[in-house]
Coordinates of C-alpha atoms in Angstrom, one line a residue:
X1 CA -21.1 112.3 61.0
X2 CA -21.0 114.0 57.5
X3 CA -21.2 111.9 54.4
X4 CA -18.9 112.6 52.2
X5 CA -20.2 111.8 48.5
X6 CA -17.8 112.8 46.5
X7 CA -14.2 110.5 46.1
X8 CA -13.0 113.5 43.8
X9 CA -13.5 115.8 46.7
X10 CA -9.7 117.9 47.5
X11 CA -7.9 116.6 50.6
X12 CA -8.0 120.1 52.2
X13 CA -11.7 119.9 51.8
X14 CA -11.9 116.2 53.5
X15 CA -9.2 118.3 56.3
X16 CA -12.2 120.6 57.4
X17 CA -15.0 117.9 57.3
X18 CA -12.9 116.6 59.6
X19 CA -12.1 119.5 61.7
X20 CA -15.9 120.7 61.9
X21 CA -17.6 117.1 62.7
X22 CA -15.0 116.4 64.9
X23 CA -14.6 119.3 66.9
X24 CA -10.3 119.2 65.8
X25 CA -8.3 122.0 66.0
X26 CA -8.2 124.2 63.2
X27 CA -4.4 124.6 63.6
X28 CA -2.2 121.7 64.3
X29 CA -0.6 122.0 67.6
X30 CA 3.1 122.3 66.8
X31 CA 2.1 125.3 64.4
X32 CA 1.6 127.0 67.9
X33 CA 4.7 126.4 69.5
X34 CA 7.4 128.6 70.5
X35 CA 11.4 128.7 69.9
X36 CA 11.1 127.2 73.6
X37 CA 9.7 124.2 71.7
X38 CA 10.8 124.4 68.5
X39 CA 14.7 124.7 69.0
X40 CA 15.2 121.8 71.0
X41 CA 13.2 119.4 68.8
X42 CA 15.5 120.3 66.0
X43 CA 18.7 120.0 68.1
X44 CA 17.6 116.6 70.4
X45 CA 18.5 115.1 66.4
X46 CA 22.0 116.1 66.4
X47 CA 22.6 114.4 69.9
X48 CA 20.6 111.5 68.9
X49 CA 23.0 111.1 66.0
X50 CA 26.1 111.7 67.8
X51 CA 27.2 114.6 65.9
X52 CA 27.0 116.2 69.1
X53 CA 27.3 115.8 72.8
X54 CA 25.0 118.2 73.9
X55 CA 24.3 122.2 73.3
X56 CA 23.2 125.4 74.6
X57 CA 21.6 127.9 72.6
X58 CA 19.7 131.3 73.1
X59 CA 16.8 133.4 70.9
X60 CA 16.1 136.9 71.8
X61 CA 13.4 139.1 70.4
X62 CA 14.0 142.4 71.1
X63 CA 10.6 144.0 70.0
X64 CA 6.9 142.7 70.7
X65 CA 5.6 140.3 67.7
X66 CA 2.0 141.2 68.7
X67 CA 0.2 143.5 71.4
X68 CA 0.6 140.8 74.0
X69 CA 3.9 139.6 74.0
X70 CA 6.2 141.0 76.4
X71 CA 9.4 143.2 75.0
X72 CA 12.6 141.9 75.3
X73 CA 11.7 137.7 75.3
X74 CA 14.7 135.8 75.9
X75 CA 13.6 131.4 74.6
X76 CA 16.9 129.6 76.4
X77 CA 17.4 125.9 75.6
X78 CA 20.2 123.0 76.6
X79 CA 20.6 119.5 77.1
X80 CA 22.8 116.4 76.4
X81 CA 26.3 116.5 78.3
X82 CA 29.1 118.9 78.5
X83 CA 31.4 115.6 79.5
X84 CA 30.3 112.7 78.0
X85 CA 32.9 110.4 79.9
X86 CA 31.9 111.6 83.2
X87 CA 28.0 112.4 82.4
X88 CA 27.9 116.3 83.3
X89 CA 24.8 117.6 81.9
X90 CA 25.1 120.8 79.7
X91 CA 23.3 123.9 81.6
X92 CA 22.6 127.6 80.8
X93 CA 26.2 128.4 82.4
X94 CA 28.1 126.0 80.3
X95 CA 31.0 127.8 79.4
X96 CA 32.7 127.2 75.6
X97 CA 35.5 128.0 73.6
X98 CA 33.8 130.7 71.0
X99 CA 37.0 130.2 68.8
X100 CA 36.0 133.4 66.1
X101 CA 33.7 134.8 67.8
X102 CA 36.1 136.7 69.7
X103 CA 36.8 138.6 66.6
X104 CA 33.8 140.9 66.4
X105 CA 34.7 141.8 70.2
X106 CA 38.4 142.7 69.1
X107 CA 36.7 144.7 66.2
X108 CA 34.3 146.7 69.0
X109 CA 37.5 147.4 70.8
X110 CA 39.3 149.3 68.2
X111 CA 36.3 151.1 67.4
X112 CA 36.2 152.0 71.1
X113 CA 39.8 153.8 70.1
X114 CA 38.1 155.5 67.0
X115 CA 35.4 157.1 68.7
X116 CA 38.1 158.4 71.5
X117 CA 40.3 159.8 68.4
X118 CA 43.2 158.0 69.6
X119 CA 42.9 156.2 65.7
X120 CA 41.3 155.6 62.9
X121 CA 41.0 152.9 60.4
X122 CA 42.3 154.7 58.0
X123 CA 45.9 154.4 59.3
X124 CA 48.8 153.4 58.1
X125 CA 49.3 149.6 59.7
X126 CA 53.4 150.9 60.2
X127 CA 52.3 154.0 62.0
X128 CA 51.1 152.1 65.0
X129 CA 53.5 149.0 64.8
X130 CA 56.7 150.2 62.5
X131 CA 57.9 146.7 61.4
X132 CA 54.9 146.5 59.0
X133 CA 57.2 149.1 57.1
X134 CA 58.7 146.4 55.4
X135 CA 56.6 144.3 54.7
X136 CA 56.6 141.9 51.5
X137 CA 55.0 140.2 49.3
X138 CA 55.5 136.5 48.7
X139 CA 57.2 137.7 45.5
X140 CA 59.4 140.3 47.4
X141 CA 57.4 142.8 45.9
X142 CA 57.0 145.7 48.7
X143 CA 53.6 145.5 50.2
X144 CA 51.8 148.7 49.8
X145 CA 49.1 151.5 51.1
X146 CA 48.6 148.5 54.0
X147 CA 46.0 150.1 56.3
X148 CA 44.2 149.1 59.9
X149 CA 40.7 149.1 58.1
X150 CA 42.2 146.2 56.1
X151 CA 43.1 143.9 58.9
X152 CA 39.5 144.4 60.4
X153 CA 38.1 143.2 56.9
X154 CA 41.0 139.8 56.2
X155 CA 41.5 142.4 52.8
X156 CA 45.1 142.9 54.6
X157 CA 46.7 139.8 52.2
X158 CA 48.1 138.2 55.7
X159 CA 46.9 134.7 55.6
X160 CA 47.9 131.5 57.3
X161 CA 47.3 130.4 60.9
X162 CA 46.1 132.8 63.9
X163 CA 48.0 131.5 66.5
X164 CA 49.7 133.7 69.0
X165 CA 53.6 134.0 70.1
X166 CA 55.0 134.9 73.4
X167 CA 53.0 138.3 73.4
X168 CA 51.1 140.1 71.2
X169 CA 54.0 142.2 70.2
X170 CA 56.4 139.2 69.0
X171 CA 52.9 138.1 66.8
X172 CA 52.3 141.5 65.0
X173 CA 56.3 141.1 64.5
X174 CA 56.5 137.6 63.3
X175 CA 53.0 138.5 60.8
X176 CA 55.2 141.6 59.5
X177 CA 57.5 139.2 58.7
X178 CA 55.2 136.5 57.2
X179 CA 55.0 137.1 53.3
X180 CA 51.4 138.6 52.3
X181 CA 49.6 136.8 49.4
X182 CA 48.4 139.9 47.7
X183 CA 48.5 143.3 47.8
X184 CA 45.9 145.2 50.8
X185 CA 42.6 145.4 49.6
X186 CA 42.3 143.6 46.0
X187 CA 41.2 140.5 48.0
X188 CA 39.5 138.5 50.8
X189 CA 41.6 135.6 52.9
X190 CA 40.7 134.8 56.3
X191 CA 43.4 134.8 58.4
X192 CA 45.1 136.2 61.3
X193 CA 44.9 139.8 60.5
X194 CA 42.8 140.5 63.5
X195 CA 46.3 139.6 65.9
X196 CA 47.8 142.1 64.6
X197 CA 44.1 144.2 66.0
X198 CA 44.6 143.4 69.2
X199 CA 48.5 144.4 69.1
X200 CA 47.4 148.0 68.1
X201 CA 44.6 148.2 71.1
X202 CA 47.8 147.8 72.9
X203 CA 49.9 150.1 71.4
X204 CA 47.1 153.1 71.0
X205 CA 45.1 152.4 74.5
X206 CA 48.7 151.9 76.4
X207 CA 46.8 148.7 77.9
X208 CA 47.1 145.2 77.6
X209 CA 44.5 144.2 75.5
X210 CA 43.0 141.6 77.5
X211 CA 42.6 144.0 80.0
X212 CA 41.1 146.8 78.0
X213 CA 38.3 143.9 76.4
X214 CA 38.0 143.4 80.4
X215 CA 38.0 147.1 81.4
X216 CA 36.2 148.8 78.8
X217 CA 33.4 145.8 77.4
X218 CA 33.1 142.7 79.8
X219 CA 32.7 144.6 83.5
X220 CA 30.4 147.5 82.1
X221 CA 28.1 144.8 80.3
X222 CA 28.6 142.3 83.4
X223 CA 30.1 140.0 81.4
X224 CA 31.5 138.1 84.6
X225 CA 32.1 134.4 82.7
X226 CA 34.0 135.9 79.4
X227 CA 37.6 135.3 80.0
X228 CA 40.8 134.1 78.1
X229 CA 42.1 132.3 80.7
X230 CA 40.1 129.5 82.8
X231 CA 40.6 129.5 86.8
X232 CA 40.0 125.8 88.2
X233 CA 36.7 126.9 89.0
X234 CA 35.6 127.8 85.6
X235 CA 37.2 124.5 84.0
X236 CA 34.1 122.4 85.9
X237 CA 31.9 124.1 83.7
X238 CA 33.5 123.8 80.7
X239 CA 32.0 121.6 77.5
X240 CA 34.3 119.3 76.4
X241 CA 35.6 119.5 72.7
X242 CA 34.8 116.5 70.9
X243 CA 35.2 114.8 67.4
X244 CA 33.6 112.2 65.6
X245 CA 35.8 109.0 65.8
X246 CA 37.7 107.6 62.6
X247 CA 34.8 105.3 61.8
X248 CA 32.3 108.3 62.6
X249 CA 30.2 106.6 64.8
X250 CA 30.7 108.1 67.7
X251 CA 32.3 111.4 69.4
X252 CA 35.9 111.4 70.8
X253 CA 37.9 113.9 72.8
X254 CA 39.3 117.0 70.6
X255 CA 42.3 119.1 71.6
X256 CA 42.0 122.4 71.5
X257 CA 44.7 124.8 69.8
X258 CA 44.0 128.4 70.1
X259 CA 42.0 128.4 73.0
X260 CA 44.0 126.7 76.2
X261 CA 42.6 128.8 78.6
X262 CA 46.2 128.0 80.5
X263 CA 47.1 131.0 83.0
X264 CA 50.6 131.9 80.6
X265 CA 48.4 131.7 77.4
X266 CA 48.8 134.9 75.0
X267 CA 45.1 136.2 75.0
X268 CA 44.1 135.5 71.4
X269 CA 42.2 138.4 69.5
X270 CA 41.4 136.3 66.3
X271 CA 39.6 132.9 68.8
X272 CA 40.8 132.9 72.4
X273 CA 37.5 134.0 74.3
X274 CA 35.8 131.6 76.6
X275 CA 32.1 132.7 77.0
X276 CA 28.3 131.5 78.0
X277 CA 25.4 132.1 76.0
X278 CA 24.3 135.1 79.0
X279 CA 27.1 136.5 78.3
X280 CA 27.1 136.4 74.4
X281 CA 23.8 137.9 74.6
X282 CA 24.7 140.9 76.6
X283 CA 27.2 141.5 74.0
X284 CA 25.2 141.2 71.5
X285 CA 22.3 143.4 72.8
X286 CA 24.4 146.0 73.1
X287 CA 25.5 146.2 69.5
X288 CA 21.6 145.3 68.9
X289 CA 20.9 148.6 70.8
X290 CA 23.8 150.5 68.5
X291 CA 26.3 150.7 71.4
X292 CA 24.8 151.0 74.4
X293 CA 22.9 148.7 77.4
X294 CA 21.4 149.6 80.3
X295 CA 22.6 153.0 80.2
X296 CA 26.3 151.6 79.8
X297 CA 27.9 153.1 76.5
X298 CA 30.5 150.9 75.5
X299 CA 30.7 152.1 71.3
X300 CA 28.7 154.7 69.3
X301 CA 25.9 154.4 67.1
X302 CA 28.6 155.2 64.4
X303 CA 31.1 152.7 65.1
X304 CA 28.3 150.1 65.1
X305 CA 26.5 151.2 61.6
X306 CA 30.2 150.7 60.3
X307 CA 31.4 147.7 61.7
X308 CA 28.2 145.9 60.4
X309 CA 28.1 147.6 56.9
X310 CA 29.4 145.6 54.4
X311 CA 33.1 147.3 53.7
X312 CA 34.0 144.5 50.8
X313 CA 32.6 146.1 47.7
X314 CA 32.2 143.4 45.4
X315 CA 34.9 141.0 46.4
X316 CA 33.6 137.3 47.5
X317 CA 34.2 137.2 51.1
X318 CA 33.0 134.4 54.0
X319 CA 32.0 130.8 54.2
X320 CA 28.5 131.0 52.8
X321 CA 26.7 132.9 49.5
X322 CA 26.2 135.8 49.6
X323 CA 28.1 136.9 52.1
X324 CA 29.8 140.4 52.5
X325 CA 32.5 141.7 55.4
X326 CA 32.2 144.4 57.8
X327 CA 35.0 145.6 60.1
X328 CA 35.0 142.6 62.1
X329 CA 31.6 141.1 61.7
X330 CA 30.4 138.9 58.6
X331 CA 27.6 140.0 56.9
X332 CA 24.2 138.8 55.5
X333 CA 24.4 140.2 52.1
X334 CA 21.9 138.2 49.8
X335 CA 20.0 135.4 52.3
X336 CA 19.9 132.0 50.7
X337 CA 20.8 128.7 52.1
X338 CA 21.7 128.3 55.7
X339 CA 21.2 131.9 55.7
X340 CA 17.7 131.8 54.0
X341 CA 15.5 132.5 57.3
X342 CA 17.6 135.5 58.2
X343 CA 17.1 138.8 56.8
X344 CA 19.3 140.6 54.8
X345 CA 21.7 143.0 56.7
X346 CA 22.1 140.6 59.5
X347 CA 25.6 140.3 60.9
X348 CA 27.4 138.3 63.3
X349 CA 30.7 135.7 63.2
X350 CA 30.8 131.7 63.7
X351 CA 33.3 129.7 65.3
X352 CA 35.3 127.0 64.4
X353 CA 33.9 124.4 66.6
X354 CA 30.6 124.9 65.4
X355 CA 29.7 128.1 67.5
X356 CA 27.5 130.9 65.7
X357 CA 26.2 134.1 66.7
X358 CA 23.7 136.3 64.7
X359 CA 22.0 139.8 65.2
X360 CA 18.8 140.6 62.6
X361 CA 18.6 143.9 63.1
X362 CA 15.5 144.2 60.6
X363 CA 13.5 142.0 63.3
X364 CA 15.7 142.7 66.6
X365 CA 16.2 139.2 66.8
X366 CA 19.3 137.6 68.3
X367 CA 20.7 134.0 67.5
X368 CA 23.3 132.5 69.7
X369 CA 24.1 128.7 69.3
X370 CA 27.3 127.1 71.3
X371 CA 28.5 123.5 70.6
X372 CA 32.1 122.0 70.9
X373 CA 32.9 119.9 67.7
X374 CA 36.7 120.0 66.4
X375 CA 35.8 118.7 62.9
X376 CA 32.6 120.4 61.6
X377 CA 34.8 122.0 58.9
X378 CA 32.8 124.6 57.4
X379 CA 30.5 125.2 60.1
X380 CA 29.0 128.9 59.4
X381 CA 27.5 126.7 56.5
X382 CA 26.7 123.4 59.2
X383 CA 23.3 122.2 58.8
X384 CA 23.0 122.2 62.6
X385 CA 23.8 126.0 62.3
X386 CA 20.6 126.2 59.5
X387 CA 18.3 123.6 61.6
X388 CA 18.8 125.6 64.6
X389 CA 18.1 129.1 63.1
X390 CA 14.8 128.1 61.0
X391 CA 13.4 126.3 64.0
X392 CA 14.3 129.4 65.9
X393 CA 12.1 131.6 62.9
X394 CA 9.3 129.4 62.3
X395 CA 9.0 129.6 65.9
X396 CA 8.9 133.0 66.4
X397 CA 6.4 133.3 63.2
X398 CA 4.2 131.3 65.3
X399 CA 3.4 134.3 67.3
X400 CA 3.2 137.1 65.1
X401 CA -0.6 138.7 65.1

């Protein structure tokens, strides 16, 4: 053993005396580990806690990191329940309502449209659905120069709830009817502009939409578990929405709003998808891959550098800094916060009960995290959102050269 004769000595120093006497590692262990170990460290907290039941979430890295590392790695993780009252555990198939995450898909669609010719984002709103002709402010004052590329960017000045009426076409008629806040384009409101979207897939692609997203995206990307409307068989493996109780120490059953999944539902555009994390990833390849996946072309390169540029100008958009809007898709404009680990440019959409998914296309890396919790509020900005995605990074840094 090595004297060590100085108390002044640094504590790194007194680190590698220990290191080279006792034959220790020169890097902690968990500095080596993977997403694959890292994730679900960082989530078991969150069940522990009961601020959730359980949770399924998925990493991709498209390119190598270093000369031996496969291409295209895949790090899958889930545990806790789905069903806490009757103990089903959550799998990779666990199917969840994606709430907003079904708006970049709605986005994709229209874009489909655009590359055909059939549209463009440009329109006129009244040209493809006429009772937008009259449309008001909530002042009276006529609502003017309202066009489609404003609805796929919540610039539109419809705000208010995004549920669906007896069909899509009764919704686009009953939001024509709604009074806007503000004029199109002078600002950004969430809301359910992206119904009237999915009415004017309809109207242009003489389909209904639900079977156009089926037709054009979720068959050619074998998207077999992505639905709006849950057979009997699908319902076993749903996850239960939960809240916290009043007292908030422990989770309660939620009820869901948008997303029924009842056989007469209206498919929702703006947060009625069902979906698994497989599935979200296929999706989310594809628009990784600018369009296209094993050899399917489902959008162009085109569409996809526009849906996922930021289309907002200056205007403060989102639920987190230094965020920006694409058509459809948020935007990573300035990383900071829960966003910090993620580079800038990244896009993707969050849901509200707590579901997120996230493309870096600077690193090819792809983010996908699916819990059920009613009451997260904010949850693009949830700190399970940030704890997931820097475990997810410092995991993946673990293997670069």
């Amino acid at each position: 053993m090595i004297a060590i004769r100085s108390i002044s000595v640094g504590f790194t120093t007194l680190i590698w005396v220990a290191i080279l006497t006792l034959g220790l590692p020169a890097t902690p262990a968990y500095a080596q580990e993977s997403p694959a170990d890292r994730v679900p460290r960082a989530m078991k907290k969150f069940i522990e806690a009961k601020e959730i039941p359980g949770y399924v979430t998925l990493v991709y890295q498209q390119r190598p990191i270093k000369q031996s590392s496969p291409a295209g790695r895949t790090f899958a993780a889930s545990a806790g329940l789905a069903d806490l009252e009757e103990n089903v555990p959550m799998t990779s198939d666990t199917l969840f309502g994606i709430m907003s995450m079904t708006k970049p898909i709605t986005a994709t669609a229209l874009m489909m449209l655009v590359d055909e010719g059939k549209i463009s984002i440009d329109d006129p709103v009244e040209k493809h659905i006429p009772a937008f002709a009259n449309a008001k402010l909530e002042n009276g004052e006529p609502v003017r120069g309202l066009k489609v590329r404003h609805l796929l960017t919540h610039t539109s000045g419809l705000s208010g709830k995004q549920d669906c009426f007896e069909s899509l076409e009764v919704t686009a008629n009953v939001l024509a009817a709604r009074p806007f806040k503000f004029q199109p384009g002078s600002k950004w409101e969430y809301g359910p502009s992206m119904n009237v979207v999915g009415r004017i897939i309809e109207v242009v692609s003489g389909q209904p939409y639900e079977k156009f997203l089926r037709e054009r995206i979720f068959e050619p990307l074998a998207m077999t578990d992505t639905t709006f409307h849950l057979t009997d068989k699908l319902r076993e493996r749903m996850a239960v929405l939960y809240k916290l109780s009043k007292n908030g120490k422990f989770l309660v059953r939620g009820e869901r709003w948008i997303d029924t999944g009842a056989p007469d539902s209206v498919p929702n555009p703006s947060g009625g998808l069902f979906s698994t994390a497989g599935d979200m990833q296929r999706f989310y390849q594809m628009i990784l891959n600018g369009g296209e996946l094993d050899g399917n072309r489902i959008v162009s390169e085109k569409s996809v550098g526009e849906m996922t540029t930021v289309q907002t100008g200056d205007l403060t958009t989102g639920f987190t800094p230094g965020n920006g809007w694409g058509l459809g898709w948020s935007i990573v404009r300035r990383p900071e916060g829960v966003t910090g680990m993620l580079s800038p440019g990244t896009f993707g959409h969050g849901g509200a009960y707590g579901t997120q998914g996230w493309i870096d296309p600077v690193k090819g890396r792809i983010f996908v995290l699916l819990i059920q919790r009613a009451d997260l509020g904010n949850s693009d900005g949830s700190d399970i959102r940030k704890k997931f995605q820097q475990a997810a990074v410092d995991g993946l840094a673990t293997e670069s050269p």
